[in-house]
Coordinates of C-alpha atoms and ligand atoms in Angstrom, one line a residue:
X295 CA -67.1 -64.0 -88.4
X296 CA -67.0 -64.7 -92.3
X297 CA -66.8 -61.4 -94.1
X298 CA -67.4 -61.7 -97.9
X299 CA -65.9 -58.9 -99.7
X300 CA -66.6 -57.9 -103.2
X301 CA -64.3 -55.6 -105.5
X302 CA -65.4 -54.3 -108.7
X303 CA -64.5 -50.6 -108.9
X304 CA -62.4 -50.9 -112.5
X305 CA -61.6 -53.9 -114.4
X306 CA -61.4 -57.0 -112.5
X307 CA -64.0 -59.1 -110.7
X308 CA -63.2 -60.3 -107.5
X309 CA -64.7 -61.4 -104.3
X310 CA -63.1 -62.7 -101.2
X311 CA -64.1 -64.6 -98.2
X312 CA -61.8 -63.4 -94.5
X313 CA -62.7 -64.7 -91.1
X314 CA -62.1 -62.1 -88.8
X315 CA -62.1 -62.6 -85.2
X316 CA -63.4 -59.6 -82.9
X317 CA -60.5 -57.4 -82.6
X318 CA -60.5 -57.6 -87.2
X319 CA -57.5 -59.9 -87.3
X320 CA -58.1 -63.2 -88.5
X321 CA -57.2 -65.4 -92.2
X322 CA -57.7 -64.5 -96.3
X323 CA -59.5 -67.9 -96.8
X324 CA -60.0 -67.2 -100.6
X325 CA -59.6 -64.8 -102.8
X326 CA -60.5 -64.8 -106.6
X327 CA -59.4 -62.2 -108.9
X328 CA -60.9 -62.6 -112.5
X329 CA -58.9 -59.8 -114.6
X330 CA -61.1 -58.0 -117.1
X331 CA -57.3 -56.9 -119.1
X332 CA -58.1 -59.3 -122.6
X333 CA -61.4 -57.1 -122.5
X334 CA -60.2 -53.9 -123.0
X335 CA -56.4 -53.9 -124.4
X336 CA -57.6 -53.7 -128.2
X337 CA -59.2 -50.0 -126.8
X338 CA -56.0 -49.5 -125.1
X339 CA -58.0 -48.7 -121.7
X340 CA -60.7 -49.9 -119.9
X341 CA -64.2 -49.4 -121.2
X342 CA -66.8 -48.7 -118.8
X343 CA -70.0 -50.3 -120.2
X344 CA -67.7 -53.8 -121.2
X345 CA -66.3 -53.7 -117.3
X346 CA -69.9 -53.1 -115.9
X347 CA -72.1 -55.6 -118.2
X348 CA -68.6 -58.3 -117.6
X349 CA -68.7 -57.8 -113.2
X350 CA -72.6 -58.5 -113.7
X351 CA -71.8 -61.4 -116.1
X352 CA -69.1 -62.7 -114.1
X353 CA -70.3 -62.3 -110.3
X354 CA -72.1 -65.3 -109.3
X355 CA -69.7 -67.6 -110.1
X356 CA -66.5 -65.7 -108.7
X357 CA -68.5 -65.5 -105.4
X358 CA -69.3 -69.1 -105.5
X359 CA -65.4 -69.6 -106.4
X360 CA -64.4 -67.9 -103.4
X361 CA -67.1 -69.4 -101.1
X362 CA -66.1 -73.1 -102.2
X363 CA -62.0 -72.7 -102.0
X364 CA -63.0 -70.7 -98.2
X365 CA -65.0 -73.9 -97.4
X366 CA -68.1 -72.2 -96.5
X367 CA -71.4 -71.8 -98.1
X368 CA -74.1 -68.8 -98.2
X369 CA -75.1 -69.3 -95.1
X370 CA -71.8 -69.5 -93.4
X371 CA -71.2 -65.5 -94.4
X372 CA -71.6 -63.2 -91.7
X373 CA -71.4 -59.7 -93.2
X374 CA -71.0 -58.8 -97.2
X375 CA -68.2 -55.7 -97.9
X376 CA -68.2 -54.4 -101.2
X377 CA -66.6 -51.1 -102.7
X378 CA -69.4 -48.5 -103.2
X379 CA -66.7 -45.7 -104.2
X380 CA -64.2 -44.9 -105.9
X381 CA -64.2 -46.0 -109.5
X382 CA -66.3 -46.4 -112.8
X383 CA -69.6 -45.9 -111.5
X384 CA -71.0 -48.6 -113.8
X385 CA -68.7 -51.1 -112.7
X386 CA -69.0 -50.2 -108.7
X387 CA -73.0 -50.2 -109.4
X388 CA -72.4 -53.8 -110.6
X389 CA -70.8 -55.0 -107.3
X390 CA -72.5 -52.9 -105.3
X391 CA -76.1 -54.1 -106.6
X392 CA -75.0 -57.6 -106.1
X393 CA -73.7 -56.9 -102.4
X394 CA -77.0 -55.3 -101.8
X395 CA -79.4 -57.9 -103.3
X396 CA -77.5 -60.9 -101.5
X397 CA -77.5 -59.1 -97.7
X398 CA -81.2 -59.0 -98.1
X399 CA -81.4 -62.2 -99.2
X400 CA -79.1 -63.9 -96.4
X401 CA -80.5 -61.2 -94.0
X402 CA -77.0 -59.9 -93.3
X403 CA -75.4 -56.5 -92.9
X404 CA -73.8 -54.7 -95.8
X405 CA -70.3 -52.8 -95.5
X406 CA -69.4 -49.7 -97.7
X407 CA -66.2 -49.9 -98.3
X408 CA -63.5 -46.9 -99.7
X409 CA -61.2 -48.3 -102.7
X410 CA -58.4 -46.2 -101.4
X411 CA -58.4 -47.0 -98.1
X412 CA -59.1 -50.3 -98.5
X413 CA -55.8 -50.5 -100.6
X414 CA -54.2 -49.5 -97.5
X415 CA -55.5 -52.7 -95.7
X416 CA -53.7 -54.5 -98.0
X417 CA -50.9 -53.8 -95.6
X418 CA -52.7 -55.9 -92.5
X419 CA -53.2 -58.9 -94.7
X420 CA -51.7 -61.8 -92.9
X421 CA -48.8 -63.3 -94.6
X422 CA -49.8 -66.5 -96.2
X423 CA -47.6 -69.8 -97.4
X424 CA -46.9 -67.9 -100.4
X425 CA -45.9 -64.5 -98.9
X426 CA -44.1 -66.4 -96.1
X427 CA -41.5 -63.2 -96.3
X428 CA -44.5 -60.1 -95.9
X429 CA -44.4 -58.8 -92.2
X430 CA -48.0 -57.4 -92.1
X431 CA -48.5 -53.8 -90.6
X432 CA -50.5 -54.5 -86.9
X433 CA -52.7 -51.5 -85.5
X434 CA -50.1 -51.6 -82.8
X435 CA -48.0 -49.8 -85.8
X436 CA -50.3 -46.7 -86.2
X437 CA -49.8 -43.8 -87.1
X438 CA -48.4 -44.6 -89.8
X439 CA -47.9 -42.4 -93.0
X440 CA -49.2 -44.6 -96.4
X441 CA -49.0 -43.9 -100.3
X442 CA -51.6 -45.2 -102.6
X443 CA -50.2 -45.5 -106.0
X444 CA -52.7 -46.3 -108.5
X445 CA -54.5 -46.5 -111.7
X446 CA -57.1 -43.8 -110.2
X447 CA -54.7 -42.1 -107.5
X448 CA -51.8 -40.8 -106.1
X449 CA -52.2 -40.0 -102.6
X450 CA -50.2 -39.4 -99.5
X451 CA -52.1 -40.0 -96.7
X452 CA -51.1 -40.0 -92.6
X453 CA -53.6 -42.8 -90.9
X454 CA -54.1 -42.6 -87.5
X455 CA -56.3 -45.8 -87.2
X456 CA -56.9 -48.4 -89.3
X457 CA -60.0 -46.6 -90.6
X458 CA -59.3 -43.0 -90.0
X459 CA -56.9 -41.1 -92.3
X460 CA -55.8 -37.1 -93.0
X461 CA -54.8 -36.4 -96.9
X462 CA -51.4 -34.9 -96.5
X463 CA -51.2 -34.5 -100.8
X464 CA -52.9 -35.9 -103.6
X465 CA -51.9 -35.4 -107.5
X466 CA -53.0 -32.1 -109.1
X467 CA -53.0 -34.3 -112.4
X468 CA -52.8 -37.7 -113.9
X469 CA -51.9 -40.4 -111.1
X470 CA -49.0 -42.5 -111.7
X471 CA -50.4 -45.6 -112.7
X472 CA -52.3 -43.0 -115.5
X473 CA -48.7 -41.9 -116.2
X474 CA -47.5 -45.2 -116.8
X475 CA -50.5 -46.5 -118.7
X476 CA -50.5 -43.5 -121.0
X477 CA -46.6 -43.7 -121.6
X478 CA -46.9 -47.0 -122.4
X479 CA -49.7 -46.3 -125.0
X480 CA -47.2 -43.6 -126.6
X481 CA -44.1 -46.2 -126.4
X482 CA -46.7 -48.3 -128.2
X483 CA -46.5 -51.0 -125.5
X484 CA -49.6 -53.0 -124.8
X485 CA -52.3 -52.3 -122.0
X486 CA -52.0 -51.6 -119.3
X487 CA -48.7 -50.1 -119.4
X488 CA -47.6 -49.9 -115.7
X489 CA -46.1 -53.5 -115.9
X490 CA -45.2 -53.6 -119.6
X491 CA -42.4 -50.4 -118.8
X492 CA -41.4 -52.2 -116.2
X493 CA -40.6 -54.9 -118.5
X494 CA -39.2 -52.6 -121.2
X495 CA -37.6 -51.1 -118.5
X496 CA -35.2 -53.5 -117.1
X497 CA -33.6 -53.6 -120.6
X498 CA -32.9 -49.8 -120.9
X499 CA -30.6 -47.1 -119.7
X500 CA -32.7 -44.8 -116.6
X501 CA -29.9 -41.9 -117.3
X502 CA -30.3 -42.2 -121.2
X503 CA -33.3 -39.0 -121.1
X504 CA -33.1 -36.4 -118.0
X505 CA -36.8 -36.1 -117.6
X506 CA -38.0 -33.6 -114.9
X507 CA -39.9 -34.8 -111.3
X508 CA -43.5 -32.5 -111.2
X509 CA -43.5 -29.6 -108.2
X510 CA -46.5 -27.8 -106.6
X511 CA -44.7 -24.6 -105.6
X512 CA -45.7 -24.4 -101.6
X513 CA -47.4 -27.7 -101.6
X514 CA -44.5 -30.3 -101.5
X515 CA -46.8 -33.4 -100.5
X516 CA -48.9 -32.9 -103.6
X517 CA -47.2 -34.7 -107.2
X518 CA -48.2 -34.0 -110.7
X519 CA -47.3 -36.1 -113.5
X520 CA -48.6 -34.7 -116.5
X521 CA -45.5 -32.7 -116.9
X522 CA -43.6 -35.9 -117.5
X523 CA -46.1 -37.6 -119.6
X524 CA -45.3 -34.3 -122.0
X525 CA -41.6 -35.0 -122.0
X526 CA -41.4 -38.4 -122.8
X527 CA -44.0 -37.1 -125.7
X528 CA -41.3 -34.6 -126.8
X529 CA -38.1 -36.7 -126.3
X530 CA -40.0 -39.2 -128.5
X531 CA -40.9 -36.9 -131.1
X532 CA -37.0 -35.2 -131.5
X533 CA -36.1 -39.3 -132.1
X534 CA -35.6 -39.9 -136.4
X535 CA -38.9 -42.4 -136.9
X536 CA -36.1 -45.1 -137.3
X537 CA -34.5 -44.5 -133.8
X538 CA -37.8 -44.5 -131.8
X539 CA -38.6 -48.5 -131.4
X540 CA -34.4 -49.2 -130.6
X541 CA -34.5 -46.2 -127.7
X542 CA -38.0 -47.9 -126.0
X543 CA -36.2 -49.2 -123.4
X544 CA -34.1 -46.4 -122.8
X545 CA -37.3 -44.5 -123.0
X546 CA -39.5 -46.6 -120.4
X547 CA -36.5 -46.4 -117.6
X548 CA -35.9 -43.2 -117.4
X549 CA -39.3 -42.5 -117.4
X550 CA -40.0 -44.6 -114.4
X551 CA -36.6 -43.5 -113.1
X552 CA -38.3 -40.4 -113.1
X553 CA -42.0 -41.9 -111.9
X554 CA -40.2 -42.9 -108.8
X555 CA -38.3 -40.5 -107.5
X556 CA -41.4 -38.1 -107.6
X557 CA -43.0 -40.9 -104.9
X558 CA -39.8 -41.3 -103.2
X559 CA -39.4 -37.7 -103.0
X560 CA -42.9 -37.2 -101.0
X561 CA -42.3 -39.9 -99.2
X562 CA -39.3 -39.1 -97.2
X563 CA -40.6 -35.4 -97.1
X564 CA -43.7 -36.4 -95.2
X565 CA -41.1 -38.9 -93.0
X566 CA -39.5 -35.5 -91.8
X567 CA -42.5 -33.5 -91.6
X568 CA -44.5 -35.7 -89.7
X569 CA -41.7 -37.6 -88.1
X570 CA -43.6 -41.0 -88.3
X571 CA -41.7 -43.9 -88.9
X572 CA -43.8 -46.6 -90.0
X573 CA -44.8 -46.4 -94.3
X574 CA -46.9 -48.1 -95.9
X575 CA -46.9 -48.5 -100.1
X576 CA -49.9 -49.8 -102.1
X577 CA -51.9 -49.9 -104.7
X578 CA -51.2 -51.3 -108.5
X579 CA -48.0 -49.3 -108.9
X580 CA -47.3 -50.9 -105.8
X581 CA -46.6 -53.7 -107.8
X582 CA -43.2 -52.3 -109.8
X583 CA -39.9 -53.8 -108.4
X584 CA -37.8 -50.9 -109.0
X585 CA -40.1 -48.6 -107.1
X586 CA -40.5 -51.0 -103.8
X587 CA -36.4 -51.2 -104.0
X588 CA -36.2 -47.5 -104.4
X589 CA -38.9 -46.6 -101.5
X590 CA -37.3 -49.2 -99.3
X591 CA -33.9 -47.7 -99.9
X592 CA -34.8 -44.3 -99.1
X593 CA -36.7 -44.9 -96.1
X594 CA -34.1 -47.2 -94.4
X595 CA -31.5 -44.2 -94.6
X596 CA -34.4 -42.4 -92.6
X597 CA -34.6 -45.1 -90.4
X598 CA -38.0 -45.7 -91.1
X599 CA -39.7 -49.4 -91.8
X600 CA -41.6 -49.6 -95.2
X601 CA -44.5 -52.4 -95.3
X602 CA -45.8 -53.4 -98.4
X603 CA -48.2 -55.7 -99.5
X604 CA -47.2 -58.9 -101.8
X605 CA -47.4 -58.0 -105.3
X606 CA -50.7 -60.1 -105.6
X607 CA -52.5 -57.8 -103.3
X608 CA -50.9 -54.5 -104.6
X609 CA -53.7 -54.5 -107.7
X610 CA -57.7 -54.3 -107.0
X611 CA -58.7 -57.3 -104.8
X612 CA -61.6 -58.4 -102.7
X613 CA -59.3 -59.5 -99.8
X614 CA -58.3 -56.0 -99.3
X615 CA -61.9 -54.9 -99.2
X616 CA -62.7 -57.6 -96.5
X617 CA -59.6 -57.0 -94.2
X618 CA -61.2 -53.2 -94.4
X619 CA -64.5 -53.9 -93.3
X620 CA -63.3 -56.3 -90.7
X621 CA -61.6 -53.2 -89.1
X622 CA -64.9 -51.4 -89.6
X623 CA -66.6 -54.0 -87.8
X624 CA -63.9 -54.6 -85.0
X625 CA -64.6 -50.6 -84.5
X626 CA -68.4 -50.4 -84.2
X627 CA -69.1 -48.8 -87.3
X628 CA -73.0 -49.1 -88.7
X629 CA -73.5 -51.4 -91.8
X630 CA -74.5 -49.6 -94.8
X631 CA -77.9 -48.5 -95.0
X632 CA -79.8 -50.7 -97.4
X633 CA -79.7 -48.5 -99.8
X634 CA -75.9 -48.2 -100.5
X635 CA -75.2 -46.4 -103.6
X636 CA -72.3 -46.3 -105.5
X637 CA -69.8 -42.7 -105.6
X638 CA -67.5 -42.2 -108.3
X639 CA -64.8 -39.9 -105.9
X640 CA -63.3 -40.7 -102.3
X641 CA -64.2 -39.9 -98.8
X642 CA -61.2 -38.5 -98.4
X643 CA -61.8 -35.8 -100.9
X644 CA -65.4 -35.1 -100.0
X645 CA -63.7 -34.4 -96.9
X646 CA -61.3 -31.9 -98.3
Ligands
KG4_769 O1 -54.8 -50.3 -107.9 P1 -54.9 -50.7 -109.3 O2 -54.9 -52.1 -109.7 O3 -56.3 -50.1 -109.9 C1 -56.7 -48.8 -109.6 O4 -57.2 -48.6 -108.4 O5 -56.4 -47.9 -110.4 O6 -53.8 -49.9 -110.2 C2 -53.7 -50.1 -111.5 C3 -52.5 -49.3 -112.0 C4 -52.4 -49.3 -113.5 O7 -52.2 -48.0 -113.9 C5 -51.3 -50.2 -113.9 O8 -50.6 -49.9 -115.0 C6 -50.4 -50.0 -112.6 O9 -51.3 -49.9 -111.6 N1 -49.4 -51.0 -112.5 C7 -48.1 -50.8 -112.5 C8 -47.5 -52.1 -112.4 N2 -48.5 -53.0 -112.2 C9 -49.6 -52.4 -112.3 N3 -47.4 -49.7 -112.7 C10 -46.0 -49.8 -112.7 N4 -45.4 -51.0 -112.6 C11 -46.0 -52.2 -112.4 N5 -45.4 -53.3 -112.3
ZN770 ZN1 -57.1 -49.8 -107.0

């Protein structure tokens, strides 16, 4: 069956088409991502009402665009999956709207789907010409223990099907991709920051600042970053005016010198708590080269196998959202009622 899948939680538009055969498996035949980043970088972040009023803008012809390089046409789409939660809730409102109006219209079920977890799908993307090197995570895998590493999150999860996750730690704070997105702003870097340190950050020394990794006392899953965000502020501001722009680099690696260790850190802990071997990494900060290296480093010594997604499906896509809802369908779960409304926070907090 066709699933179309719709994304539009933060600032890009995208929509997917994924045939899944019964078991959820199956091929990504499109997926268009139309980034919202030229939108908001003179604000320095992204706006809500300009994300919303662009998805609604943008919609109809990304779906179209996805429809036409899948081959297939309205009526060849079995069953719509769109993120209802979480994110902005004036962007999710826009997709989810959209999802809503065009199930009723092709009399077709509707899938709710979770941002987070649907990041975790990611990993059961089938490797493609262009990722001939990604070794996709099969249910055959499970459990597995999985880090989402985002704009919105930082979560530490232990999934024991496809669908069905326990939070094992969360960030008390900002999220990482927050941290790197605010340290970029105070570098003076463009947005979004996340990829612009790791720019900056291939030029620079990681040992030139000691900058300290964020603890929960008695919860050593959970992660905090604000700490860190504080001490670049301060290493910056004992820097003469003059000296600031020439230490940026130094500044940006060993700030994400000190960004990744925090994830490595929870990562091999929950390895030896839970003694799973099988990891998966995603989500935008999913993305940075240094970190994958890093995480794939430390989990090797614990003889565990790290799967994560191709940098193109690391960042808020459609695909992941369909590959989620095939699972959901595989599994017998109910369509959404008809009507779905959006949710700015996870199910996996409200479950807290
Ligand atoms: O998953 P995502 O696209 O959106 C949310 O769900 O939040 O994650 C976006 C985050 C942003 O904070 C962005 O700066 C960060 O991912 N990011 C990166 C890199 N690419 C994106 N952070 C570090 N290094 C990167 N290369
Ligand atoms: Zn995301």
């Amino acid at each position: 069956m066709n699933v179309l899948g719709i994304e539009t939680s933060c600032d890009e538009t995208s929509a997917a088409v994924y045939a899944a055969r019964p078991d959820g498996a199956g091929d990504l035949k499109s997926n268009v991502v139309a980034s919202q980043v030229d939108l908001h970088a003179r604000f320095g972040g992204v706006v809500p009402e300009l994300s919303a009023r662009a998805h609604v803008e943008r919609l109809p012809a990304i779906v179209a665009e996805a429809l036409s390089r899948a081959g297939c046409a309205f009526c060849d789409v079995d069953a719509v999956a769109v993120t209802s939660r979480p994110g902005l809730l004036s962007a999710l409102l826009a997709g989810v709207s959209y999802a809503r109006g065009l199930a009723i219209a092709l009399d077709r079920p509707v899938y709710a789907v979770d941002h987070v977890k649907a990041h975790v799908a990611a990993a059961f993307l089938p490797a493609s010409p262009e990722t001939p090197e990604f070794q996709p995570l099969a249910p055959g895998d499970l459990p597995a223990l999985a880090m989402v590493a985002s704009g919105g999150h930082t979560v530490l999860l232990k999934m024991n099907g496809p669908t069905a996750f326990d939070v094992l730690g969360t960030t008390r704070d900002d999220a990482v991709g927050e941290a790197f997105d605010k340290v970029g702003h105070l570098l003076g870097l463009p947005f979004p920051g996340g990829p612009e340190i790791e720019r900056a950050a291939a030029g620079g020394d990681p040992d030139a600042f000691s900058f300290p990794i964020g603890v929960i006392r008695g919860h050593p899953l959970d992660f905090s970053f604000s700490g860190l965000k504080t001490a670049v502020l301060y290493a910056m501001a004992k820097l003469p005016a003059r000296a600031r722009r020439r230490r940026v680099a130094d500044l940006a690696a060993s700030f994400q010198k000190a960004a990744i260790a925090a994830l490595v850190r929870r990562a091999v802990a929950a390895g030896r708590e839970t003694q799973i071997r099988a990891f998966v990494l995603c989500g935008g900060v999913a993305a940075n080269h240094a970190l994958r290296a890093a995480m794939s480093a430390a989990l090797a010594t614990e003889g565990a196998r790290l799967t994560v997604p191709p940098v193109r499906y690391c960042g808020d896509t459609a695909a992941q959202v369909a590959r989620f809802a095939a699972f959901q369908i595989a599994e017998g779960a109910p369509p959404a009622d008809p009507g779905l409304d959006a949710c700015a926070t996870s199910e996996l907090f409200a479950l807290q």
